[in-house]
Amino acid sequence: MLTQVSWVALLLVHVIPALALFRPALITKLYRVEATSPLFLLFQHRAALFLVVCLICVWAAVRPEVRQLATCAVGFSMLSFLWLFWAAGSPPSLRSIALVDLIGLPFLAYVAWQALKPVG
């Protein structure tokens, strides 16, 4: 049960950025990128990729056999952002996004421990 709850928590970490695919105004609100910017399309694509991460979390919550790969995908998404955020000098405009990812790390650690522990 705790594993499923953890996957749902990881889903929640990614759902708002994914919703930007359907509500493009969220892109401006979350990332301060205006609709007139050439980067806006890139952020829409980013939202689509977050939708994929959300689907992976749902799939992992109900199918134990995909949890190892799901852990890698979700972990790479979260940890790469946090590393890039830190390497860029922790831009204040992205601090709330980094904070949400940091809050998700204990859930990621738990699902990774469950998915990657030796069987038997």
Short mmCIF file of the N, C-alpha and C atoms (twelve columns), coordinates in Angstrom:
data_MODEL
# 
_entry.id   MODEL 
# 
loop_
_atom_site.group_PDB 
_atom_site.id 
_atom_site.type_symbol 
_atom_site.label_atom_id 
_atom_site.label_alt_id 
_atom_site.label_comp_id 
_atom_site.label_asym_id 
_atom_site.label_seq_id 
_atom_site.Cartn_x 
_atom_site.Cartn_y 
_atom_site.Cartn_z 
_atom_site.pdbx_PDB_model_num 
ATOM 1   N N  . MET A 1   0.814  -1.198  0.000   1 
ATOM 2   C CA . MET A 1   0.000  0.000   0.000   1 
ATOM 3   C C  . MET A 1   0.862  1.269   0.000   1 
ATOM 4   N N  . LEU A 2   1.935  1.274   0.814   1 
ATOM 5   C CA . LEU A 2   2.810  2.434   0.881   1 
ATOM 6   C C  . LEU A 2   3.509  2.689   -0.460  1 
ATOM 7   N N  . THR A 3   3.781  1.615   -1.183  1 
ATOM 8   C CA . THR A 3   4.412  1.769   -2.495  1 
ATOM 9   C C  . THR A 3   3.471  2.497   -3.451  1 
ATOM 10  N N  . GLN A 4   2.200  2.102   -3.470  1 
ATOM 11  C CA . GLN A 4   1.232  2.763   -4.348  1 
ATOM 12  C C  . GLN A 4   1.049  4.235   -3.954  1 
ATOM 13  N N  . VAL A 5   0.992  4.495   -2.663  1 
ATOM 14  C CA . VAL A 5   0.855  5.875   -2.184  1 
ATOM 15  C C  . VAL A 5   2.068  6.696   -2.628  1 
ATOM 16  N N  . SER A 6   3.243  6.119   -2.568  1 
ATOM 17  C CA . SER A 6   4.459  6.823   -2.986  1 
ATOM 18  C C  . SER A 6   4.434  7.123   -4.479  1 
ATOM 19  N N  . TRP A 7   3.939  6.175   -5.284  1 
ATOM 20  C CA . TRP A 7   3.834  6.431   -6.728  1 
ATOM 21  C C  . TRP A 7   2.816  7.535   -7.003  1 
ATOM 22  N N  . VAL A 8   1.746  7.570   -6.241  1 
ATOM 23  C CA . VAL A 8   0.761  8.647   -6.409  1 
ATOM 24  C C  . VAL A 8   1.379  9.987   -6.006  1 
ATOM 25  N N  . ALA A 9   2.180  10.001  -4.955  1 
ATOM 26  C CA . ALA A 9   2.860  11.240  -4.558  1 
ATOM 27  C C  . ALA A 9   3.784  11.724  -5.677  1 
ATOM 28  N N  . LEU A 10  4.495  10.794  -6.301  1 
ATOM 29  C CA . LEU A 10  5.366  11.165  -7.414  1 
ATOM 30  C C  . LEU A 10  4.547  11.648  -8.616  1 
ATOM 31  N N  . LEU A 11  3.392  11.056  -8.810  1 
ATOM 32  C CA . LEU A 11  2.476  11.539  -9.845  1 
ATOM 33  C C  . LEU A 11  2.103  12.995  -9.570  1 
ATOM 34  N N  . LEU A 12  1.785  13.299  -8.332  1 
ATOM 35  C CA . LEU A 12  1.370  14.656  -7.970  1 
ATOM 36  C C  . LEU A 12  2.489  15.675  -8.183  1 
ATOM 37  N N  . VAL A 13  3.737  15.242  -7.999  1 
ATOM 38  C CA . VAL A 13  4.874  16.127  -8.244  1 
ATOM 39  C C  . VAL A 13  4.883  16.579  -9.711  1 
ATOM 40  N N  . HIS A 14  4.466  15.697  -10.600 1 
ATOM 41  C CA . HIS A 14  4.575  15.958  -12.033 1 
ATOM 42  C C  . HIS A 14  3.279  16.419  -12.693 1 
ATOM 43  N N  . VAL A 15  2.154  16.362  -11.992 1 
ATOM 44  C CA . VAL A 15  0.872  16.613  -12.647 1 
ATOM 45  C C  . VAL A 15  0.681  18.079  -13.043 1 
ATOM 46  N N  . ILE A 16  1.102  19.026  -12.225 1 
ATOM 47  C CA . ILE A 16  0.896  20.451  -12.577 1 
ATOM 48  C C  . ILE A 16  1.694  20.813  -13.836 1 
ATOM 49  N N  . PRO A 17  2.982  20.453  -13.901 1 
ATOM 50  C CA . PRO A 17  3.688  20.749  -15.157 1 
ATOM 51  C C  . PRO A 17  3.062  20.043  -16.367 1 
ATOM 52  N N  . ALA A 18  2.512  18.843  -16.167 1 
ATOM 53  C CA . ALA A 18  1.860  18.135  -17.270 1 
ATOM 54  C C  . ALA A 18  0.580  18.840  -17.703 1 
ATOM 55  N N  . LEU A 19  -0.138 19.410  -16.753 1 
ATOM 56  C CA . LEU A 19  -1.377 20.125  -17.083 1 
ATOM 57  C C  . LEU A 19  -1.131 21.321  -17.993 1 
ATOM 58  N N  . ALA A 20  0.091  21.817  -18.009 1 
ATOM 59  C CA . ALA A 20  0.422  22.941  -18.884 1 
ATOM 60  C C  . ALA A 20  0.244  22.580  -20.358 1 
ATOM 61  N N  . LEU A 21  0.228  21.292  -20.670 1 
ATOM 62  C CA . LEU A 21  -0.045 20.873  -22.043 1 
ATOM 63  C C  . LEU A 21  -1.469 21.253  -22.441 1 
ATOM 64  N N  . PHE A 22  -2.382 21.160  -21.493 1 
ATOM 65  C CA . PHE A 22  -3.796 21.441  -21.752 1 
ATOM 66  C C  . PHE A 22  -4.186 22.868  -21.362 1 
ATOM 67  N N  . ARG A 23  -3.408 23.479  -20.483 1 
ATOM 68  C CA . ARG A 23  -3.632 24.869  -20.053 1 
ATOM 69  C C  . ARG A 23  -2.336 25.650  -20.237 1 
ATOM 70  N N  . PRO A 24  -2.056 26.064  -21.474 1 
ATOM 71  C CA . PRO A 24  -0.780 26.728  -21.767 1 
ATOM 72  C C  . PRO A 24  -0.487 27.959  -20.907 1 
ATOM 73  N N  . ALA A 25  -1.502 28.591  -20.350 1 
ATOM 74  C CA . ALA A 25  -1.256 29.746  -19.476 1 
ATOM 75  C C  . ALA A 25  -0.413 29.351  -18.265 1 
ATOM 76  N N  . LEU A 26  -0.449 28.085  -17.901 1 
ATOM 77  C CA . LEU A 26  0.379  27.615  -16.783 1 
ATOM 78  C C  . LEU A 26  1.868  27.755  -17.090 1 
ATOM 79  N N  . ILE A 27  2.215  27.695  -18.368 1 
ATOM 80  C CA . ILE A 27  3.628  27.828  -18.741 1 
ATOM 81  C C  . ILE A 27  4.141  29.199  -18.318 1 
ATOM 82  N N  . THR A 28  3.357  30.217  -18.583 1 
ATOM 83  C CA . THR A 28  3.749  31.567  -18.182 1 
ATOM 84  C C  . THR A 28  3.782  31.686  -16.664 1 
ATOM 85  N N  . LYS A 29  2.807  31.096  -16.004 1 
ATOM 86  C CA . LYS A 29  2.738  31.183  -14.544 1 
ATOM 87  C C  . LYS A 29  3.892  30.424  -13.876 1 
ATOM 88  N N  . LEU A 30  4.165  29.212  -14.350 1 
ATOM 89  C CA . LEU A 30  5.191  28.383  -13.722 1 
ATOM 90  C C  . LEU A 30  6.610  28.806  -14.080 1 
ATOM 91  N N  . TYR A 31  6.815  29.155  -15.344 1 
ATOM 92  C CA . TYR A 31  8.178  29.347  -15.833 1 
ATOM 93  C C  . TYR A 31  8.466  30.776  -16.315 1 
ATOM 94  N N  . ARG A 32  7.448  31.618  -16.281 1 
ATOM 95  C CA . ARG A 32  7.594  33.013  -16.717 1 
ATOM 96  C C  . ARG A 32  8.044  33.116  -18.171 1 
ATOM 97  N N  . VAL A 33  7.515  32.218  -18.986 1 
ATOM 98  C CA . VAL A 33  7.781  32.242  -20.421 1 
ATOM 99  C C  . VAL A 33  6.483  32.670  -21.098 1 
ATOM 100 N N  . GLU A 34  6.535  33.785  -21.797 1 
ATOM 101 C CA . GLU A 34  5.343  34.337  -22.449 1 
ATOM 102 C C  . GLU A 34  4.998  33.539  -23.706 1 
ATOM 103 N N  . ALA A 35  3.729  33.539  -24.058 1 
ATOM 104 C CA . ALA A 35  3.238  32.805  -25.230 1 
ATOM 105 C C  . ALA A 35  3.884  33.290  -26.522 1 
ATOM 106 N N  . THR A 36  4.383  34.502  -26.539 1 
ATOM 107 C CA . THR A 36  5.015  35.055  -27.732 1 
ATOM 108 C C  . THR A 36  6.477  34.636  -27.873 1 
ATOM 109 N N  . SER A 37  7.026  34.025  -26.835 1 
ATOM 110 C CA . SER A 37  8.429  33.609  -26.858 1 
ATOM 111 C C  . SER A 37  8.603  32.345  -27.698 1 
ATOM 112 N N  . PRO A 38  9.701  32.267  -28.453 1 
ATOM 113 C CA . PRO A 38  9.979  31.029  -29.192 1 
ATOM 114 C C  . PRO A 38  10.175 29.832  -28.256 1 
ATOM 115 N N  . LEU A 39  10.506 30.097  -26.992 1 
ATOM 116 C CA . LEU A 39  10.690 29.012  -26.024 1 
ATOM 117 C C  . LEU A 39  9.371  28.384  -25.588 1 
ATOM 118 N N  . PHE A 40  8.270  29.056  -25.837 1 
ATOM 119 C CA . PHE A 40  6.965  28.576  -25.388 1 
ATOM 120 C C  . PHE A 40  6.679  27.176  -25.944 1 
ATOM 121 N N  . LEU A 41  6.999  26.962  -27.219 1 
ATOM 122 C CA . LEU A 41  6.798  25.647  -27.838 1 
ATOM 123 C C  . LEU A 41  7.627  24.578  -27.133 1 
ATOM 124 N N  . LEU A 42  8.835  24.925  -26.781 1 
ATOM 125 C CA . LEU A 42  9.692  23.984  -26.055 1 
ATOM 126 C C  . LEU A 42  9.081  23.615  -24.703 1 
ATOM 127 N N  . PHE A 43  8.494  24.590  -24.031 1 
ATOM 128 C CA . PHE A 43  7.856  24.319  -22.743 1 
ATOM 129 C C  . PHE A 43  6.565  23.517  -22.909 1 
ATOM 130 N N  . GLN A 44  5.875  23.687  -24.020 1 
ATOM 131 C CA . GLN A 44  4.708  22.841  -24.292 1 
ATOM 132 C C  . GLN A 44  5.154  21.398  -24.482 1 
ATOM 133 N N  . HIS A 45  6.264  21.230  -25.195 1 
ATOM 134 C CA . HIS A 45  6.801  19.880  -25.381 1 
ATOM 135 C C  . HIS A 45  7.223  19.289  -24.038 1 
ATOM 136 N N  . ARG A 46  7.809  20.119  -23.190 1 
ATOM 137 C CA . ARG A 46  8.194  19.685  -21.837 1 
ATOM 138 C C  . ARG A 46  6.966  19.207  -21.064 1 
ATOM 139 N N  . ALA A 47  5.858  19.916  -21.221 1 
ATOM 140 C CA . ALA A 47  4.611  19.510  -20.559 1 
ATOM 141 C C  . ALA A 47  4.156  18.146  -21.059 1 
ATOM 142 N N  . ALA A 48  4.309  17.894  -22.354 1 
ATOM 143 C CA . ALA A 48  3.943  16.581  -22.908 1 
ATOM 144 C C  . ALA A 48  4.816  15.487  -22.306 1 
ATOM 145 N N  . LEU A 49  6.082  15.764  -22.130 1 
ATOM 146 C CA . LEU A 49  6.971  14.773  -21.509 1 
ATOM 147 C C  . LEU A 49  6.604  14.545  -20.043 1 
ATOM 148 N N  . PHE A 50  6.167  15.596  -19.366 1 
ATOM 149 C CA . PHE A 50  5.699  15.412  -17.991 1 
ATOM 150 C C  . PHE A 50  4.431  14.560  -17.955 1 
ATOM 151 N N  . LEU A 51  3.604  14.668  -18.970 1 
ATOM 152 C CA . LEU A 51  2.426  13.801  -19.048 1 
ATOM 153 C C  . LEU A 51  2.859  12.340  -19.155 1 
ATOM 154 N N  . VAL A 52  3.911  12.090  -19.906 1 
ATOM 155 C CA . VAL A 52  4.458  10.731  -19.995 1 
ATOM 156 C C  . VAL A 52  4.938  10.266  -18.623 1 
ATOM 157 N N  . VAL A 53  5.632  11.133  -17.892 1 
ATOM 158 C CA . VAL A 53  6.094  10.780  -16.541 1 
ATOM 159 C C  . VAL A 53  4.896  10.464  -15.646 1 
ATOM 160 N N  . CYS A 54  3.820  11.233  -15.775 1 
ATOM 161 C CA . CYS A 54  2.603  10.969  -14.992 1 
ATOM 162 C C  . CYS A 54  2.037  9.592   -15.321 1 
ATOM 163 N N  . LEU A 55  1.981  9.270   -16.594 1 
ATOM 164 C CA . LEU A 55  1.471  7.956   -17.007 1 
ATOM 165 C C  . LEU A 55  2.360  6.836   -16.477 1 
ATOM 166 N N  . ILE A 56  3.660  7.063   -16.473 1 
ATOM 167 C CA . ILE A 56  4.597  6.078   -15.922 1 
ATOM 168 C C  . ILE A 56  4.319  5.858   -14.441 1 
ATOM 169 N N  . CYS A 57  4.061  6.932   -13.697 1 
ATOM 170 C CA . CYS A 57  3.764  6.811   -12.263 1 
ATOM 171 C C  . CYS A 57  2.485  6.011   -12.033 1 
ATOM 172 N N  . VAL A 58  1.458  6.274   -12.814 1 
ATOM 173 C CA . VAL A 58  0.199  5.528   -12.686 1 
ATOM 174 C C  . VAL A 58  0.441  4.061   -13.011 1 
ATOM 175 N N  . TRP A 59  1.167  3.816   -14.080 1 
ATOM 176 C CA . TRP A 59  1.448  2.440   -14.495 1 
ATOM 177 C C  . TRP A 59  2.220  1.706   -13.401 1 
ATOM 178 N N  . ALA A 60  3.221  2.354   -12.831 1 
ATOM 179 C CA . ALA A 60  4.017  1.727   -11.777 1 
ATOM 180 C C  . ALA A 60  3.205  1.491   -10.509 1 
ATOM 181 N N  . ALA A 61  2.232  2.339   -10.251 1 
ATOM 182 C CA . ALA A 61  1.395  2.159   -9.059  1 
ATOM 183 C C  . ALA A 61  0.581  0.874   -9.145  1 
ATOM 184 N N  . VAL A 62  0.236  0.461   -10.350 1 
ATOM 185 C CA . VAL A 62  -0.632 -0.715  -10.495 1 
ATOM 186 C C  . VAL A 62  0.078  -1.945  -11.067 1 
ATOM 187 N N  . ARG A 63  1.274  -1.777  -11.603 1 
ATOM 188 C CA . ARG A 63  1.982  -2.906  -12.220 1 
ATOM 189 C C  . ARG A 63  3.401  -3.030  -11.658 1 
ATOM 190 N N  . PRO A 64  3.602  -3.896  -10.678 1 
ATOM 191 C CA . PRO A 64  4.920  -4.023  -10.050 1 
ATOM 192 C C  . PRO A 64  6.051  -4.339  -11.024 1 
ATOM 193 N N  . GLU A 65  5.751  -5.035  -12.112 1 
ATOM 194 C CA . GLU A 65  6.812  -5.445  -13.034 1 
ATOM 195 C C  . GLU A 65  7.447  -4.276  -13.799 1 
ATOM 196 N N  . VAL A 66  6.836  -3.112  -13.783 1 
ATOM 197 C CA . VAL A 66  7.421  -1.957  -14.484 1 
ATOM 198 C C  . VAL A 66  8.111  -0.984  -13.532 1 
ATOM 199 N N  . ARG A 67  8.136  -1.299  -12.262 1 
ATOM 200 C CA . ARG A 67  8.624  -0.335  -11.271 1 
ATOM 201 C C  . ARG A 67  10.120 -0.045  -11.378 1 
ATOM 202 N N  . GLN A 68  10.915 -0.999  -11.783 1 
ATOM 203 C CA . GLN A 68  12.350 -0.713  -11.928 1 
ATOM 204 C C  . GLN A 68  12.581 0.332   -13.017 1 
ATOM 205 N N  . LEU A 69  12.005 0.120   -14.180 1 
ATOM 206 C CA . LEU A 69  12.169 1.081   -15.264 1 
ATOM 207 C C  . LEU A 69  11.507 2.417   -14.919 1 
ATOM 208 N N  . ALA A 70  10.340 2.357   -14.281 1 
ATOM 209 C CA . ALA A 70  9.645  3.590   -13.876 1 
ATOM 210 C C  . ALA A 70  10.483 4.387   -12.885 1 
ATOM 211 N N  . THR A 71  11.127 3.699   -11.966 1 
ATOM 212 C CA . THR A 71  12.001 4.368   -10.995 1 
ATOM 213 C C  . THR A 71  13.135 5.097   -11.712 1 
ATOM 214 N N  . CYS A 72  13.713 4.451   -12.708 1 
ATOM 215 C CA . CYS A 72  14.792 5.082   -13.467 1 
ATOM 216 C C  . CYS A 72  14.284 6.321   -14.210 1 
ATOM 217 N N  . ALA A 73  13.143 6.209   -14.857 1 
ATOM 218 C CA . ALA A 73  12.600 7.330   -15.636 1 
ATOM 219 C C  . ALA A 73  12.239 8.513   -14.742 1 
ATOM 220 N N  . VAL A 74  11.489 8.239   -13.685 1 
ATOM 221 C CA . VAL A 74  11.056 9.308   -12.790 1 
ATOM 222 C C  . VAL A 74  12.260 9.885   -12.035 1 
ATOM 223 N N  . GLY A 75  13.138 9.008   -11.603 1 
ATOM 224 C CA . GLY A 75  14.338 9.460   -10.903 1 
ATOM 225 C C  . GLY A 75  15.210 10.342  -11.779 1 
ATOM 226 N N  . PHE A 76  15.388 9.958   -13.030 1 
ATOM 227 C CA . PHE A 76  16.195 10.769  -13.929 1 
ATOM 228 C C  . PHE A 76  15.555 12.134  -14.144 1 
ATOM 229 N N  . SER A 77  14.243 12.154  -14.284 1 
ATOM 230 C CA . SER A 77  13.530 13.421  -14.469 1 
ATOM 231 C C  . SER A 77  13.764 14.355  -13.279 1 
ATOM 232 N N  . MET A 78  13.554 13.844  -12.090 1 
ATOM 233 C CA . MET A 78  13.662 14.685  -10.893 1 
ATOM 234 C C  . MET A 78  15.108 15.061  -10.575 1 
ATOM 235 N N  . LEU A 79  15.985 14.082  -10.585 1 
ATOM 236 C CA . LEU A 79  17.370 14.335  -10.191 1 
ATOM 237 C C  . LEU A 79  18.104 15.192  -11.217 1 
ATOM 238 N N  . SER A 80  17.798 15.015  -12.494 1 
ATOM 239 C CA . SER A 80  18.463 15.844  -13.505 1 
ATOM 240 C C  . SER A 80  18.043 17.303  -13.364 1 
ATOM 241 N N  . PHE A 81  16.757 17.543  -13.084 1 
ATOM 242 C CA . PHE A 81  16.342 18.931  -12.877 1 
ATOM 243 C C  . PHE A 81  17.044 19.527  -11.662 1 
ATOM 244 N N  . LEU A 82  17.064 18.788  -10.568 1 
ATOM 245 C CA . LEU A 82  17.698 19.328  -9.355  1 
ATOM 246 C C  . LEU A 82  19.181 19.603  -9.585  1 
ATOM 247 N N  . TRP A 83  19.864 18.725  -10.308 1 
ATOM 248 C CA . TRP A 83  21.278 18.932  -10.600 1 
ATOM 249 C C  . TRP A 83  21.462 20.160  -11.492 1 
ATOM 250 N N  . LEU A 84  20.648 20.287  -12.537 1 
ATOM 251 C CA . LEU A 84  20.740 21.445  -13.434 1 
ATOM 252 C C  . LEU A 84  20.403 22.748  -12.696 1 
ATOM 253 N N  . PHE A 85  19.407 22.688  -11.832 1 
ATOM 254 C CA . PHE A 85  19.024 23.854  -11.026 1 
ATOM 255 C C  . PHE A 85  20.201 24.304  -10.164 1 
ATOM 256 N N  . TRP A 86  20.819 23.369  -9.497  1 
ATOM 257 C CA . TRP A 86  21.960 23.684  -8.643  1 
ATOM 258 C C  . TRP A 86  23.133 24.200  -9.481  1 
ATOM 259 N N  . ALA A 87  23.412 23.530  -10.618 1 
ATOM 260 C CA . ALA A 87  24.536 23.921  -11.476 1 
ATOM 261 C C  . ALA A 87  24.338 25.314  -12.072 1 
ATOM 262 N N  . ALA A 88  23.077 25.723  -12.236 1 
ATOM 263 C CA . ALA A 88  22.775 27.050  -12.790 1 
ATOM 264 C C  . ALA A 88  22.765 28.133  -11.713 1 
ATOM 265 N N  . GLY A 89  23.146 27.784  -10.506 1 
ATOM 266 C CA . GLY A 89  23.202 28.772  -9.432  1 
ATOM 267 C C  . GLY A 89  21.889 28.933  -8.683  1 
ATOM 268 N N  . SER A 90  21.006 27.940  -8.790  1 
ATOM 269 C CA . SER A 90  19.716 27.947  -8.092  1 
ATOM 270 C C  . SER A 90  18.903 29.206  -8.387  1 
ATOM 271 N N  . PRO A 91  18.495 29.383  -9.659  1 
ATOM 272 C CA . PRO A 91  17.740 30.596  -10.016 1 
ATOM 273 C C  . PRO A 91  16.485 30.747  -9.161  1 
ATOM 274 N N  . PRO A 92  16.300 31.906  -8.549  1 
ATOM 275 C CA . PRO A 92  15.140 32.119  -7.670  1 
ATOM 276 C C  . PRO A 92  13.799 31.866  -8.356  1 
ATOM 277 N N  . SER A 93  13.715 32.130  -9.654  1 
ATOM 278 C CA . SER A 93  12.438 31.943  -10.354 1 
ATOM 279 C C  . SER A 93  12.045 30.471  -10.459 1 
ATOM 280 N N  . LEU A 94  12.985 29.561  -10.272 1 
ATOM 281 C CA . LEU A 94  12.693 28.130  -10.359 1 
ATOM 282 C C  . LEU A 94  12.750 27.434  -8.997  1 
ATOM 283 N N  . ARG A 95  12.926 28.217  -7.941  1 
ATOM 284 C CA . ARG A 95  13.093 27.648  -6.607  1 
ATOM 285 C C  . ARG A 95  11.882 26.823  -6.164  1 
ATOM 286 N N  . SER A 96  10.673 27.276  -6.449  1 
ATOM 287 C CA . SER A 96  9.490  26.522  -6.008  1 
ATOM 288 C C  . SER A 96  9.404  25.172  -6.714  1 
ATOM 289 N N  . ILE A 97  9.826  25.117  -7.970  1 
ATOM 290 C CA . ILE A 97  9.825  23.844  -8.704  1 
ATOM 291 C C  . ILE A 97  10.848 22.899  -8.085  1 
ATOM 292 N N  . ALA A 98  12.013 23.427  -7.771  1 
ATOM 293 C CA . ALA A 98  13.039 22.605  -7.124  1 
ATOM 294 C C  . ALA A 98  12.563 22.114  -5.762  1 
ATOM 295 N N  . LEU A 99  11.867 22.951  -5.036  1 
ATOM 296 C CA . LEU A 99  11.350 22.562  -3.720  1 
ATOM 297 C C  . LEU A 99  10.367 21.398  -3.840  1 
ATOM 298 N N  . VAL A 100 9.493  21.448  -4.823  1 
ATOM 299 C CA . VAL A 100 8.544  20.349  -5.027  1 
ATOM 300 C C  . VAL A 100 9.297  19.063  -5.349  1 
ATOM 301 N N  . ASP A 101 10.319 19.143  -6.197  1 
ATOM 302 C CA . ASP A 101 11.115 17.951  -6.488  1 
ATOM 303 C C  . ASP A 101 11.833 17.443  -5.242  1 
ATOM 304 N N  . LEU A 102 12.345 18.359  -4.419  1 
ATOM 305 C CA . LEU A 102 12.995 17.939  -3.169  1 
ATOM 306 C C  . LEU A 102 12.014 17.230  -2.237  1 
ATOM 307 N N  . ILE A 103 10.798 17.728  -2.173  1 
ATOM 308 C CA . ILE A 103 9.771  17.085  -1.349  1 
ATOM 309 C C  . ILE A 103 9.472  15.680  -1.869  1 
ATOM 310 N N  . GLY A 104 9.572  15.494  -3.169  1 
ATOM 311 C CA . GLY A 104 9.316  14.188  -3.765  1 
ATOM 312 C C  . GLY A 104 10.436 13.179  -3.586  1 
ATOM 313 N N  . LEU A 105 11.635 13.634  -3.228  1 
ATOM 314 C CA . LEU A 105 12.771 12.713  -3.127  1 
ATOM 315 C C  . LEU A 105 12.580 11.564  -2.137  1 
ATOM 316 N N  . PRO A 106 12.004 11.779  -0.954  1 
ATOM 317 C CA . PRO A 106 11.800 10.620  -0.066  1 
ATOM 318 C C  . PRO A 106 10.881 9.553   -0.692  1 
ATOM 319 N N  . PHE A 107 9.883  9.992   -1.433  1 
ATOM 320 C CA . PHE A 107 9.002  9.035   -2.109  1 
ATOM 321 C C  . PHE A 107 9.768  8.294   -3.202  1 
ATOM 322 N N  . LEU A 108 10.614 9.025   -3.926  1 
ATOM 323 C CA . LEU A 108 11.447 8.393   -4.951  1 
ATOM 324 C C  . LEU A 108 12.404 7.387   -4.315  1 
ATOM 325 N N  . ALA A 109 13.012 7.767   -3.211  1 
ATOM 326 C CA . ALA A 109 13.939 6.856   -2.519  1 
ATOM 327 C C  . ALA A 109 13.218 5.586   -2.080  1 
ATOM 328 N N  . TYR A 110 12.005 5.735   -1.573  1 
ATOM 329 C CA . TYR A 110 11.252 4.561   -1.119  1 
ATOM 330 C C  . TYR A 110 10.904 3.637   -2.288  1 
ATOM 331 N N  . VAL A 111 10.376 4.189   -3.382  1 
ATOM 332 C CA . VAL A 111 10.002 3.317   -4.503  1 
ATOM 333 C C  . VAL A 111 11.255 2.694   -5.128  1 
ATOM 334 N N  . ALA A 112 12.372 3.423   -5.120  1 
ATOM 335 C CA . ALA A 112 13.614 2.859   -5.647  1 
ATOM 336 C C  . ALA A 112 14.073 1.697   -4.774  1 
ATOM 337 N N  . TRP A 113 14.004 1.884   -3.479  1 
ATOM 338 C CA . TRP A 113 14.388 0.813   -2.544  1 
ATOM 339 C C  . TRP A 113 13.511 -0.422  -2.771  1 
ATOM 340 N N  . GLN A 114 12.206 -0.206  -2.911  1 
ATOM 341 C CA . GLN A 114 11.274 -1.318  -3.135  1 
ATOM 342 C C  . GLN A 114 11.512 -1.986  -4.487  1 
ATOM 343 N N  . ALA A 115 11.742 -1.197  -5.523  1 
ATOM 344 C CA . ALA A 115 11.869 -1.737  -6.880  1 
ATOM 345 C C  . ALA A 115 13.212 -2.422  -7.109  1 
ATOM 346 N N  . LEU A 116 14.237 -1.944  -6.435  1 
ATOM 347 C CA . LEU A 116 15.590 -2.419  -6.734  1 
ATOM 348 C C  . LEU A 116 16.160 -3.366  -5.697  1 
ATOM 349 N N  . LYS A 117 15.412 -3.646  -4.634  1 
ATOM 350 C CA . LYS A 117 15.944 -4.572  -3.619  1 
ATOM 351 C C  . LYS A 117 15.962 -5.984  -4.182  1 
ATOM 352 N N  . PRO A 118 16.925 -6.775  -3.740  1 
ATOM 353 C CA . PRO A 118 17.015 -8.155  -4.230  1 
ATOM 354 C C  . PRO A 118 15.768 -8.956  -3.851  1 
ATOM 355 N N  . VAL A 119 15.344 -9.803  -4.761  1 
ATOM 356 C CA . VAL A 119 14.180 -10.660 -4.517  1 
ATOM 357 C C  . VAL A 119 14.660 -11.913 -3.794  1 
ATOM 358 N N  . GLY A 120 13.870 -12.327 -2.809  1 
ATOM 359 C CA . GLY A 120 14.180 -13.583 -2.155  1 
ATOM 360 C C  . GLY A 120 14.510 -13.454 -0.780  1 
# 
